[in-house]
Amino acid sequence: MSTIRNIALVTAAPLVLAVAGLAHPHGLFRSTASEWTRLHIALLPVFPLLTVGLLIPLWHRPRPGLVGFATVVAWTGAFGYAAFYTGLDAVAGIAAGTAVGHVGGTAGLGPVKRPLYDTGELLGHVGVYALIGAVAATAVALFPKHGVRVLPGTVVLLGAGWSFVDSHIFWPRGVWTMVGFALGFALLAWGTAVKRAPRSAVTARS
């Protein structure tokens, strides 16, 4: 039951984001400004929750040595993602949508959107690269205890993270990226559900 619960917890945020991506406007125009702004306000607390998929497998006090160091690095990367990707949402999402919604009917939108997009894109890249680093550090922290069972989820998450760099949640790639995160987190939760048998026990049974 705890494994099912953990899988439900780690997949909730990416699946919500995948569904939201289906409704995400494909561009920011006067006609979509209000919807663009409302959606990014609604998703502001959801994007940081992607990190739950890493925090649950790492839910223990860091131990001395490489495992403990990797755990702290993963926590730091998760925090960096949550902080900087929230900045992307606030600047290129809420601020840009609000600004475009208040631009006069004859004014061009490029000078209004472009500086906000550029700043938001920079923040988003920093956040996603921090998340990718957190995924790699999580694998290092979990491998000694769980072995190769952490590898399938890690590979899927690294692929999803690389796609996330420039896909956001836009349909189609962004939506599939979020589905990839859900699958990767589920595989990681499943792979860490059972402890690897100690080598001494394996030797005794053979």
mmCIF file of C-alpha atoms in Angstrom:
data_model
loop_
_atom_site.group_PDB
_atom_site.id
_atom_site.type_symbol
_atom_site.label_atom_id
_atom_site.label_comp_id
_atom_site.label_asym_id
_atom_site.label_seq_id
_atom_site.Cartn_x
_atom_site.Cartn_y
_atom_site.Cartn_z
ATOM 1 C CA MET A 1 0.000 0.000 0.000
ATOM 2 C CA SER A 2 2.840 2.397 0.772
ATOM 3 C CA THR A 3 4.288 1.795 -2.707
ATOM 4 C CA ILE A 4 0.945 2.579 -4.352
ATOM 5 C CA ARG A 5 0.596 5.661 -2.185
ATOM 6 C CA ASN A 6 4.074 6.877 -3.090
ATOM 7 C CA ILE A 7 3.494 6.309 -6.799
ATOM 8 C CA ALA A 8 0.269 8.307 -6.553
ATOM 9 C CA LEU A 9 2.076 11.133 -4.754
ATOM 10 C CA VAL A 10 5.009 11.354 -7.160
ATOM 11 C CA THR A 11 2.891 11.214 -10.323
ATOM 12 C CA ALA A 12 0.192 13.688 -9.262
ATOM 13 C CA ALA A 13 2.000 16.925 -10.170
ATOM 14 C CA PRO A 14 3.343 15.894 -13.599
ATOM 15 C CA LEU A 15 -0.025 14.439 -14.600
ATOM 16 C CA VAL A 16 -1.813 17.647 -13.552
ATOM 17 C CA LEU A 17 0.719 19.620 -15.602
ATOM 18 C CA ALA A 18 0.204 17.296 -18.579
ATOM 19 C CA VAL A 19 -3.544 17.931 -18.491
ATOM 20 C CA ALA A 20 -2.945 21.659 -18.101
ATOM 21 C CA GLY A 21 -0.661 21.553 -21.119
ATOM 22 C CA LEU A 22 -3.582 20.412 -23.261
ATOM 23 C CA ALA A 23 -5.344 23.689 -22.422
ATOM 24 C CA HIS A 24 -2.251 25.916 -22.529
ATOM 25 C CA PRO A 25 -2.542 28.619 -25.245
ATOM 26 C CA HIS A 26 -0.010 28.081 -28.032
ATOM 27 C CA GLY A 27 0.890 31.754 -28.059
ATOM 28 C CA LEU A 28 0.423 34.954 -26.108
ATOM 29 C CA PHE A 29 -1.804 37.424 -27.954
ATOM 30 C CA ARG A 30 -4.390 39.940 -26.875
ATOM 31 C CA SER A 31 -7.068 37.295 -27.369
ATOM 32 C CA THR A 32 -5.288 34.757 -25.119
ATOM 33 C CA ALA A 33 -3.746 37.105 -22.533
ATOM 34 C CA SER A 34 -6.403 36.568 -19.880
ATOM 35 C CA GLU A 35 -6.346 32.771 -20.242
ATOM 36 C CA TRP A 36 -2.520 32.793 -20.297
ATOM 37 C CA THR A 37 -2.380 34.776 -17.039
ATOM 38 C CA ARG A 38 -5.024 32.746 -15.210
ATOM 39 C CA LEU A 39 -3.429 29.423 -16.149
ATOM 40 C CA HIS A 40 0.017 30.461 -14.915
ATOM 41 C CA ILE A 41 -1.432 31.751 -11.654
ATOM 42 C CA ALA A 42 -3.216 28.429 -11.139
ATOM 43 C CA LEU A 43 -0.056 26.433 -11.908
ATOM 44 C CA LEU A 44 2.265 28.562 -9.786
ATOM 45 C CA PRO A 45 2.147 26.121 -6.806
ATOM 46 C CA VAL A 46 2.106 23.012 -9.031
ATOM 47 C CA PHE A 47 5.410 23.268 -10.908
ATOM 48 C CA PRO A 48 7.548 23.102 -7.720
ATOM 49 C CA LEU A 49 5.725 19.896 -6.744
ATOM 50 C CA LEU A 50 7.601 18.015 -9.472
ATOM 51 C CA THR A 51 10.355 17.724 -6.867
ATOM 52 C CA VAL A 52 8.126 15.480 -4.716
ATOM 53 C CA GLY A 53 9.155 12.668 -7.063
ATOM 54 C CA LEU A 54 12.730 13.037 -5.817
ATOM 55 C CA LEU A 55 12.097 14.023 -2.214
ATOM 56 C CA ILE A 56 10.031 10.939 -1.328
ATOM 57 C CA PRO A 57 12.766 8.426 -2.284
ATOM 58 C CA LEU A 58 15.277 10.620 -0.422
ATOM 59 C CA TRP A 59 13.134 10.928 2.705
ATOM 60 C CA HIS A 60 15.834 10.271 5.278
ATOM 61 C CA ARG A 61 18.587 12.103 7.119
ATOM 62 C CA PRO A 62 21.787 12.352 5.054
ATOM 63 C CA ARG A 63 24.468 9.932 6.182
ATOM 64 C CA PRO A 64 28.185 10.661 6.125
ATOM 65 C CA GLY A 65 29.949 9.875 2.897
ATOM 66 C CA LEU A 66 29.018 9.954 -0.778
ATOM 67 C CA VAL A 67 25.381 8.984 -0.217
ATOM 68 C CA GLY A 68 24.819 11.832 2.208
ATOM 69 C CA PHE A 69 26.618 14.325 -0.010
ATOM 70 C CA ALA A 70 24.601 13.254 -3.054
ATOM 71 C CA THR A 71 21.388 13.583 -1.044
ATOM 72 C CA VAL A 72 22.210 17.160 -0.085
ATOM 73 C CA VAL A 73 23.130 17.959 -3.703
ATOM 74 C CA ALA A 74 19.779 16.515 -4.840
ATOM 75 C CA TRP A 75 17.881 18.575 -2.259
ATOM 76 C CA THR A 76 19.768 21.693 -3.319
ATOM 77 C CA GLY A 77 19.029 21.057 -6.995
ATOM 78 C CA ALA A 78 15.354 20.482 -6.234
ATOM 79 C CA PHE A 79 15.225 23.775 -4.340
ATOM 80 C CA GLY A 80 16.995 25.549 -7.205
ATOM 81 C CA TYR A 81 14.481 24.196 -9.690
ATOM 82 C CA ALA A 82 11.509 25.213 -7.537
ATOM 83 C CA ALA A 83 12.856 28.740 -7.062
ATOM 84 C CA PHE A 84 13.990 29.510 -10.598
ATOM 85 C CA TYR A 85 11.159 27.801 -12.476
ATOM 86 C CA THR A 86 8.705 29.705 -10.326
ATOM 87 C CA GLY A 87 10.510 32.803 -11.593
ATOM 88 C CA LEU A 88 9.826 31.704 -15.172
ATOM 89 C CA ASP A 89 6.136 31.241 -14.394
ATOM 90 C CA ALA A 90 5.916 34.624 -12.706
ATOM 91 C CA VAL A 91 7.787 36.608 -15.379
ATOM 92 C CA ALA A 92 6.984 34.956 -18.727
ATOM 93 C CA GLY A 93 3.605 33.726 -17.544
ATOM 94 C CA ILE A 94 1.823 36.042 -15.139
ATOM 95 C CA ALA A 95 3.702 39.280 -15.866
ATOM 96 C CA ALA A 96 3.779 38.832 -19.646
ATOM 97 C CA GLY A 97 0.109 37.875 -19.795
ATOM 98 C CA THR A 98 -0.898 40.816 -17.632
ATOM 99 C CA ALA A 99 1.205 43.248 -19.667
ATOM 100 C CA VAL A 100 -0.140 42.059 -23.011
ATOM 101 C CA GLY A 101 -3.681 42.245 -21.679
ATOM 102 C CA HIS A 102 -3.190 45.947 -20.961
ATOM 103 C CA VAL A 103 -1.396 46.965 -24.172
ATOM 104 C CA GLY A 104 -3.272 49.438 -26.330
ATOM 105 C CA GLY A 105 -4.996 48.116 -29.412
ATOM 106 C CA THR A 106 -2.566 49.693 -31.872
ATOM 107 C CA ALA A 107 0.690 49.048 -29.985
ATOM 108 C CA GLY A 108 3.025 46.229 -31.012
ATOM 109 C CA LEU A 109 3.328 43.283 -28.616
ATOM 110 C CA GLY A 110 6.953 42.355 -29.385
ATOM 111 C CA PRO A 111 8.616 45.101 -27.292
ATOM 112 C CA VAL A 112 6.324 44.173 -24.388
ATOM 113 C CA LYS A 113 6.730 40.388 -24.520
ATOM 114 C CA ARG A 114 10.314 39.938 -25.624
ATOM 115 C CA PRO A 115 12.150 41.276 -22.523
ATOM 116 C CA LEU A 116 9.865 39.262 -20.245
ATOM 117 C CA TYR A 117 10.288 36.130 -22.350
ATOM 118 C CA ASP A 118 14.070 36.507 -22.387
ATOM 119 C CA THR A 119 14.257 36.901 -18.611
ATOM 120 C CA GLY A 120 11.795 34.072 -18.019
ATOM 121 C CA GLU A 121 13.641 31.756 -20.400
ATOM 122 C CA LEU A 122 16.914 32.339 -18.552
ATOM 123 C CA LEU A 123 15.276 31.602 -15.199
ATOM 124 C CA GLY A 124 13.584 28.512 -16.587
ATOM 125 C CA HIS A 125 16.813 27.111 -18.014
ATOM 126 C CA VAL A 126 18.591 27.533 -14.691
ATOM 127 C CA GLY A 127 15.712 25.794 -12.943
ATOM 128 C CA VAL A 128 15.507 22.842 -15.327
ATOM 129 C CA TYR A 129 19.266 22.261 -15.322
ATOM 130 C CA ALA A 130 19.112 22.283 -11.519
ATOM 131 C CA LEU A 131 16.358 19.645 -11.713
ATOM 132 C CA ILE A 132 18.433 17.495 -14.083
ATOM 133 C CA GLY A 133 21.345 17.736 -11.647
ATOM 134 C CA ALA A 134 19.013 16.763 -8.808
ATOM 135 C CA VAL A 135 17.896 13.663 -10.741
ATOM 136 C CA ALA A 136 21.497 12.574 -11.311
ATOM 137 C CA ALA A 137 22.402 13.202 -7.660
ATOM 138 C CA THR A 138 19.335 11.249 -6.534
ATOM 139 C CA ALA A 139 20.497 8.244 -8.549
ATOM 140 C CA VAL A 140 23.936 8.447 -6.917
ATOM 141 C CA ALA A 141 22.347 8.636 -3.471
ATOM 142 C CA LEU A 142 19.973 5.710 -4.039
ATOM 143 C CA PHE A 143 22.166 3.316 -5.993
ATOM 144 C CA PRO A 144 24.169 1.855 -3.067
ATOM 145 C CA LYS A 145 20.936 0.818 -1.343
ATOM 146 C CA HIS A 146 18.724 -0.121 -4.276
ATOM 147 C CA GLY A 147 21.126 -1.012 -7.063
ATOM 148 C CA VAL A 148 20.178 -1.105 -10.724
ATOM 149 C CA ARG A 149 16.467 -0.788 -9.922
ATOM 150 C CA VAL A 150 16.922 2.991 -9.802
ATOM 151 C CA LEU A 151 18.348 3.122 -13.330
ATOM 152 C CA PRO A 152 15.164 2.813 -15.463
ATOM 153 C CA GLY A 153 13.478 5.696 -13.666
ATOM 154 C CA THR A 154 16.656 7.760 -13.757
ATOM 155 C CA VAL A 155 17.079 7.318 -17.512
ATOM 156 C CA VAL A 156 13.459 8.299 -18.195
ATOM 157 C CA LEU A 157 13.737 11.329 -15.894
ATOM 158 C CA LEU A 158 16.946 12.535 -17.515
ATOM 159 C CA GLY A 159 15.291 12.300 -20.928
ATOM 160 C CA ALA A 160 12.224 14.156 -19.689
ATOM 161 C CA GLY A 161 14.434 16.785 -18.079
ATOM 162 C CA TRP A 162 16.337 17.378 -21.309
ATOM 163 C CA SER A 163 13.044 17.806 -23.175
ATOM 164 C CA PHE A 164 11.766 20.125 -20.434
ATOM 165 C CA VAL A 165 14.550 22.633 -21.161
ATOM 166 C CA ASP A 166 12.627 24.095 -24.088
ATOM 167 C CA SER A 167 9.243 22.391 -24.119
ATOM 168 C CA HIS A 168 7.552 23.832 -20.991
ATOM 169 C CA ILE A 169 4.130 22.114 -21.035
ATOM 170 C CA PHE A 170 3.110 23.124 -24.566
ATOM 171 C CA TRP A 171 1.322 20.482 -26.617
ATOM 172 C CA PRO A 172 2.535 18.118 -27.924
ATOM 173 C CA ARG A 173 6.104 17.738 -26.640
ATOM 174 C CA GLY A 174 5.578 19.511 -23.342
ATOM 175 C CA VAL A 175 2.606 17.310 -22.497
ATOM 176 C CA TRP A 176 4.565 14.150 -23.307
ATOM 177 C CA THR A 177 7.464 15.523 -21.265
ATOM 178 C CA MET A 178 5.200 15.694 -18.220
ATOM 179 C CA VAL A 179 3.967 12.149 -18.918
ATOM 180 C CA GLY A 180 7.637 11.155 -19.048
ATOM 181 C CA PHE A 181 8.228 12.707 -15.631
ATOM 182 C CA ALA A 182 5.239 10.817 -14.239
ATOM 183 C CA LEU A 183 6.559 7.535 -15.655
ATOM 184 C CA GLY A 184 10.107 8.204 -14.436
ATOM 185 C CA PHE A 185 8.987 9.102 -10.934
ATOM 186 C CA ALA A 186 6.736 6.018 -10.805
ATOM 187 C CA LEU A 187 9.624 3.787 -11.858
ATOM 188 C CA LEU A 188 11.888 5.391 -9.263
ATOM 189 C CA ALA A 189 9.276 4.943 -6.529
ATOM 190 C CA TRP A 190 8.807 1.318 -7.526
ATOM 191 C CA GLY A 191 12.551 0.703 -7.731
ATOM 192 C CA THR A 192 13.140 2.042 -4.230
ATOM 193 C CA ALA A 193 10.171 0.275 -2.644
ATOM 194 C CA VAL A 194 12.140 -2.874 -1.791
ATOM 195 C CA LYS A 195 15.596 -2.849 -0.277
ATOM 196 C CA ARG A 196 18.310 -4.736 -2.084
ATOM 197 C CA ALA A 197 19.213 -7.921 -0.240
ATOM 198 C CA PRO A 198 22.548 -7.712 1.592
ATOM 199 C CA ARG A 199 25.372 -9.565 -0.151
ATOM 200 C CA SER A 200 25.849 -11.799 2.895
ATOM 201 C CA ALA A 201 22.229 -12.943 2.695
ATOM 202 C CA VAL A 202 22.525 -13.693 -0.991
ATOM 203 C CA THR A 203 25.686 -15.727 -0.337
ATOM 204 C CA ALA A 204 24.006 -17.663 2.475
ATOM 205 C CA ARG A 205 21.106 -18.696 0.218
ATOM 206 C CA SER A 206 23.360 -19.830 -2.628
#
